[in-house]
Short mmCIF file of C-alpha atoms in Angstrom, two decimals:
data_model
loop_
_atom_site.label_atom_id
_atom_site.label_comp_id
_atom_site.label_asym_id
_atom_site.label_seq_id
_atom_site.Cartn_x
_atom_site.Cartn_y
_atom_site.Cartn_z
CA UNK K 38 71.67 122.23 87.04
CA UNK K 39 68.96 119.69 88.09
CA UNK K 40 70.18 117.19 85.53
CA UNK K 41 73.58 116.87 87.02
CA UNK K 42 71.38 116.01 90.54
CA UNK K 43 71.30 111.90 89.44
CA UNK K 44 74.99 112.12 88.28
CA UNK K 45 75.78 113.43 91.89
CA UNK K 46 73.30 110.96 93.52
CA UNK K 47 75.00 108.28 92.36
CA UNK K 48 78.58 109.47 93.01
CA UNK K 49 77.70 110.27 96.17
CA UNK K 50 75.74 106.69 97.17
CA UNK K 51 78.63 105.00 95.43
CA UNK K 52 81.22 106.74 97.43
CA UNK K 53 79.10 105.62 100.51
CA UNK K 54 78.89 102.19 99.78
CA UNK K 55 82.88 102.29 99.47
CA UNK K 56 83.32 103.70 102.89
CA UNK K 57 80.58 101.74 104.67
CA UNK K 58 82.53 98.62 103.31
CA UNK K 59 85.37 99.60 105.31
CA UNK K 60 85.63 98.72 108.60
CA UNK K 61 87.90 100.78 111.13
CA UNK K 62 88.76 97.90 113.66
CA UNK K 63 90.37 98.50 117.32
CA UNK K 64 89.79 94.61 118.38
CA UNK K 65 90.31 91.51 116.60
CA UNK K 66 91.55 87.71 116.57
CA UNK K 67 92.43 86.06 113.17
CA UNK K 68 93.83 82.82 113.24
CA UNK K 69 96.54 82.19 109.99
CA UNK K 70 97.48 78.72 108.88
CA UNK K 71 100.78 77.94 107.98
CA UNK K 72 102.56 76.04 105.04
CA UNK K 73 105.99 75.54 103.97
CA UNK K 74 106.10 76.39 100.16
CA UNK K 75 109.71 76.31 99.59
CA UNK K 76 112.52 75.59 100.45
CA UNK K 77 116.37 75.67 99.51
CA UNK K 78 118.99 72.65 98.73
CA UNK K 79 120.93 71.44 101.86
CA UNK K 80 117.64 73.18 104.41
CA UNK K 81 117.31 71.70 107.67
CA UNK K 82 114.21 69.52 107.79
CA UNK K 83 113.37 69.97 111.28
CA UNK K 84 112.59 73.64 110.95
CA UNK K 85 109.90 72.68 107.95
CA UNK K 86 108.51 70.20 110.62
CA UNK K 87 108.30 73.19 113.02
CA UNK K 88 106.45 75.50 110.52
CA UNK K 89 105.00 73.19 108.37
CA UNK K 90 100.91 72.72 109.42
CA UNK K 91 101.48 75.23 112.64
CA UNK K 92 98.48 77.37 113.64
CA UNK K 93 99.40 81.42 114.17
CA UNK K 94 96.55 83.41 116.11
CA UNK K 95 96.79 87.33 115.79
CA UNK K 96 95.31 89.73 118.45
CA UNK K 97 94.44 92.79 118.54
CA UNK K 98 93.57 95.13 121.21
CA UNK K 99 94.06 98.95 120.85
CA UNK K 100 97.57 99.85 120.92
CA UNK K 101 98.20 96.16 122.75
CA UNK K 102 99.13 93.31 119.69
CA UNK K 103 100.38 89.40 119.87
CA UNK K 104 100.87 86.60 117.53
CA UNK K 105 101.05 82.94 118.98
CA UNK K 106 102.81 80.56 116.35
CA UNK K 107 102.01 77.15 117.69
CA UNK K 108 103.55 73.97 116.14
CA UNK K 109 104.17 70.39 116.95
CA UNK K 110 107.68 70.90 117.93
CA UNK K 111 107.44 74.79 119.38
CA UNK K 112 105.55 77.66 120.42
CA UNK K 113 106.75 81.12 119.83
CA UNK K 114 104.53 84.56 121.12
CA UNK K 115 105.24 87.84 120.37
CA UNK K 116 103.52 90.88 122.41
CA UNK K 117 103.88 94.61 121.34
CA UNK K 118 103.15 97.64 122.63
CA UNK K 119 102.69 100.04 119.90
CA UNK K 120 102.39 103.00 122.45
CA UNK K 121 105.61 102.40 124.10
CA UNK K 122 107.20 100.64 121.22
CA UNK K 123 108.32 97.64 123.72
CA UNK K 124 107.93 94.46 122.77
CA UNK K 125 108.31 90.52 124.51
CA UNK K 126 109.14 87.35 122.67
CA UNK K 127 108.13 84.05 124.59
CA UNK K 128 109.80 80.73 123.06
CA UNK K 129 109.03 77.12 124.18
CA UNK K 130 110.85 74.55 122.35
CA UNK K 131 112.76 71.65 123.13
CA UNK K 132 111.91 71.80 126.95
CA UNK K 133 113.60 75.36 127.30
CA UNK K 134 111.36 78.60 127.69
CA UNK K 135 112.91 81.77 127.26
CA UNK K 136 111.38 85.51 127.44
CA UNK K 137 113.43 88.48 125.38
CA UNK K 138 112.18 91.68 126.77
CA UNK K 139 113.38 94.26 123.51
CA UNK K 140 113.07 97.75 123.76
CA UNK K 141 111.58 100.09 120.95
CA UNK K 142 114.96 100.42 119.37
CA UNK K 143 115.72 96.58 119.55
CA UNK K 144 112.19 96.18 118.30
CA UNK K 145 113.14 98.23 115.26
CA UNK K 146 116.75 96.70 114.87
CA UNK K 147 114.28 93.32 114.74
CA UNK K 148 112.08 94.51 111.68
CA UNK K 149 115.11 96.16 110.14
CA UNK K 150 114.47 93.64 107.25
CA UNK K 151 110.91 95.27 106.81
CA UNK K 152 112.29 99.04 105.64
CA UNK K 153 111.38 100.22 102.60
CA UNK K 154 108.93 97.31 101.48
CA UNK K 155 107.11 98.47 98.64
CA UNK K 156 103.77 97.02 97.97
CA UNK K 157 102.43 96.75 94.26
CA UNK K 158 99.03 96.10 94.17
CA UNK K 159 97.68 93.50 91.00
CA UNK K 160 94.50 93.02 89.87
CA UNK K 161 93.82 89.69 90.80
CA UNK K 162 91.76 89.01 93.26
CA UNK K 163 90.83 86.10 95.82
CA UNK K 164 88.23 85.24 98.37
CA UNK K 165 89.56 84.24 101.86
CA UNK K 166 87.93 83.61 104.69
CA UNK K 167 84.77 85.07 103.41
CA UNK K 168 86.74 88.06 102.28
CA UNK K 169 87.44 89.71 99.11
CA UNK K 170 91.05 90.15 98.51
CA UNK K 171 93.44 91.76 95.84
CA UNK K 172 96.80 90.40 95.53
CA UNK K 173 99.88 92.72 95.85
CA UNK K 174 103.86 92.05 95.63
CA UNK K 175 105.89 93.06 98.42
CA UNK K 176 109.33 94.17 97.60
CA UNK K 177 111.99 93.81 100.41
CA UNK K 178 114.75 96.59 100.41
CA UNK K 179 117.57 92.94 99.67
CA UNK K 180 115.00 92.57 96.47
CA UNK K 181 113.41 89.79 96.99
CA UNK K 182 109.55 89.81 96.52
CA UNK K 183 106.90 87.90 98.23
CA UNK K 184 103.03 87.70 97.49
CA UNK K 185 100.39 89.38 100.06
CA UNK K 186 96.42 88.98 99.61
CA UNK K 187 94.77 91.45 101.31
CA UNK K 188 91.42 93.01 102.03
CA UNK K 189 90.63 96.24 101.89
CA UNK K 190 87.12 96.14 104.02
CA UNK K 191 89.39 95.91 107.42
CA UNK K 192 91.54 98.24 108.73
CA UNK K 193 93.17 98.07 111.81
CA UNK K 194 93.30 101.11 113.78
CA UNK K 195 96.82 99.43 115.15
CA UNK K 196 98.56 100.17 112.17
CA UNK K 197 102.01 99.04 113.92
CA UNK K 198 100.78 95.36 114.83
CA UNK K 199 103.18 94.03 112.44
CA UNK K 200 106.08 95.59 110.85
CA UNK K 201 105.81 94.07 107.89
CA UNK K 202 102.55 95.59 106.86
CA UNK K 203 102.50 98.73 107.96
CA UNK K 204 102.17 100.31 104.74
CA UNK K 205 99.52 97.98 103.60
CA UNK K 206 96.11 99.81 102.78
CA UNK K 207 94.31 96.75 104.26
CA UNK K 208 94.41 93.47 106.22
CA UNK K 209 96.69 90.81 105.08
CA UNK K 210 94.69 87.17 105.00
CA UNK K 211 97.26 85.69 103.03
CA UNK K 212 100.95 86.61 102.80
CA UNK K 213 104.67 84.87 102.62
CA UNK K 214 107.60 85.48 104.84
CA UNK K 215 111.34 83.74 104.70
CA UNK K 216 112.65 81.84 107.30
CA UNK K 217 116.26 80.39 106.64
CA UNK K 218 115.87 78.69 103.82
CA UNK K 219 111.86 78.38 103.64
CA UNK K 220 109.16 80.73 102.54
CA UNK K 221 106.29 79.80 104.48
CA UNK K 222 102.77 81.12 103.53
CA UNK K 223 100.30 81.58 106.39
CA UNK K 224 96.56 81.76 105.20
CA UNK K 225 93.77 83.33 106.75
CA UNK K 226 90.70 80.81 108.24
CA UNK K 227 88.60 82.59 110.57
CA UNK K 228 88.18 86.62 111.37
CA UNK K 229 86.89 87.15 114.69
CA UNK K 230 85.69 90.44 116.14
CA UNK K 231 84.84 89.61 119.26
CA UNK K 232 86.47 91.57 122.25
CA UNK K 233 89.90 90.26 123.22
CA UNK K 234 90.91 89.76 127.33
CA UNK K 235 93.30 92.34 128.38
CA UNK K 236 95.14 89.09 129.91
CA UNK K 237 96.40 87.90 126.85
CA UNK K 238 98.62 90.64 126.88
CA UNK K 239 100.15 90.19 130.19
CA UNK K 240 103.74 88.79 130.52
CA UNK K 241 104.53 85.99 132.59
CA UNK K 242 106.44 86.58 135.66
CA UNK K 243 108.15 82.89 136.04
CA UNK K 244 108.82 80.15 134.79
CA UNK K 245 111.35 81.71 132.02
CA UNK K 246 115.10 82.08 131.56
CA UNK K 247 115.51 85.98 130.56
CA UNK K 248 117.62 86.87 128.13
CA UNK K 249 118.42 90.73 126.92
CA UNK K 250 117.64 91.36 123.24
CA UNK K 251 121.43 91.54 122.44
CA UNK K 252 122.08 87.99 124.30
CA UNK K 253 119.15 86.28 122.12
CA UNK K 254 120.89 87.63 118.72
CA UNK K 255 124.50 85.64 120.17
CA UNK K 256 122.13 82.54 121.02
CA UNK K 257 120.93 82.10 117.52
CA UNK K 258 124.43 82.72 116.41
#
């Protein structure tokens, strides 16, 4: 019996060490950069100039989540209410600024692509923004496959902060998405636990044209 006792020690400090690496995280800020990668023949060159070098900042706050994509040429904010399942999309661009208000099911009918993703986890691994990452493939539901490096030593207690990831057993620091014709990758620089104002969540009351989820999916028609 006693010589099992070190066997068990050790299992037991190593399983320790694994869970005291993770960290269970209710507030956060990470700011992505973003890069065009590729792109296909006959793409419109403006919208690389719009992704191409833009800054995205991610918060965090409970149940309360919103991404800010700024670029030269537009800003675009997304706030979610993982609670409710609401969500508001602010765009600025070419002088016009325009607030979508989408309801849980138009949030869903909005991540519709995201169903089904499978993630494959690889052994290769990475170190981003002081972080130790492992590299997984992401397999959309249409087949295509995009990269994701993610760390396992944060975990968001929001689990519904993006759509996309979900199902990810970790924070993403570097992934791809598809945009038209571009994949874009957006790479982790700084994590930031700090506590986030409840104002960033607020939605602004003027200044916008409104549109209804439904009217925003005939604009970009």
């Amino acid at each position: 019996m006693h010589r099992f006792l070190p066997v068990l020690a050790v299992m037991l400090l190593t399983l320790s060490t694994v869970v005291s690496a993770q960290r269970k995280v209710s507030e956060m800020t990470v700011v992505y950069d973003a890069a065009v990668v590729s792109a296909n023949q006959g793409s419109e060159p403006r919208l690389a100039d719009a992704f191409d070098g833009a800054t995205t900042r991610l918060y965090i706050k409970g149940f309360l989540s919103r991404t800010d994509m700024i670029s030269a040429l537009a800003t675009f904010t997304t706030i979610h209410d993982s609670k409710s399942g609401q969500a508001v999309s602010l765009r600025e661009t070419d002088g016009q600024k325009i607030l979508i208000r989408m309801s849980a099911a138009d949030w869903a009918d909005r991540n519709k692509r995201y169903e089904g993703i499978r993630f494959t986890t690889t052994e290769e691994t990475r170190k981003i923004a002081g972080y130790n990452c492992v590299k997984a493939t992401a397999t959309l539901k249409n087949g295509r496959v995009l990269t994701v490096y993610y760390t396992r030593d944060i975990i968001p207690n929001n689990r519904d902060y993006d759509h996309q990831f979900r199902e990810l057993p970790g924070l993403p620091l570097e992934y791809e998405i598809v945009v038209g014709d571009y994949t874009i990758r957006y790479t982790a620089s700084e994590v930031n636990f700090a506590p986030v104002p409840v104002s960033r969540f607020d939605i602004p009351k003027s200044g916008y044209r409104e549109l209804s989820y439904q009217e925003s999916i005939q604009l970009r028609n």
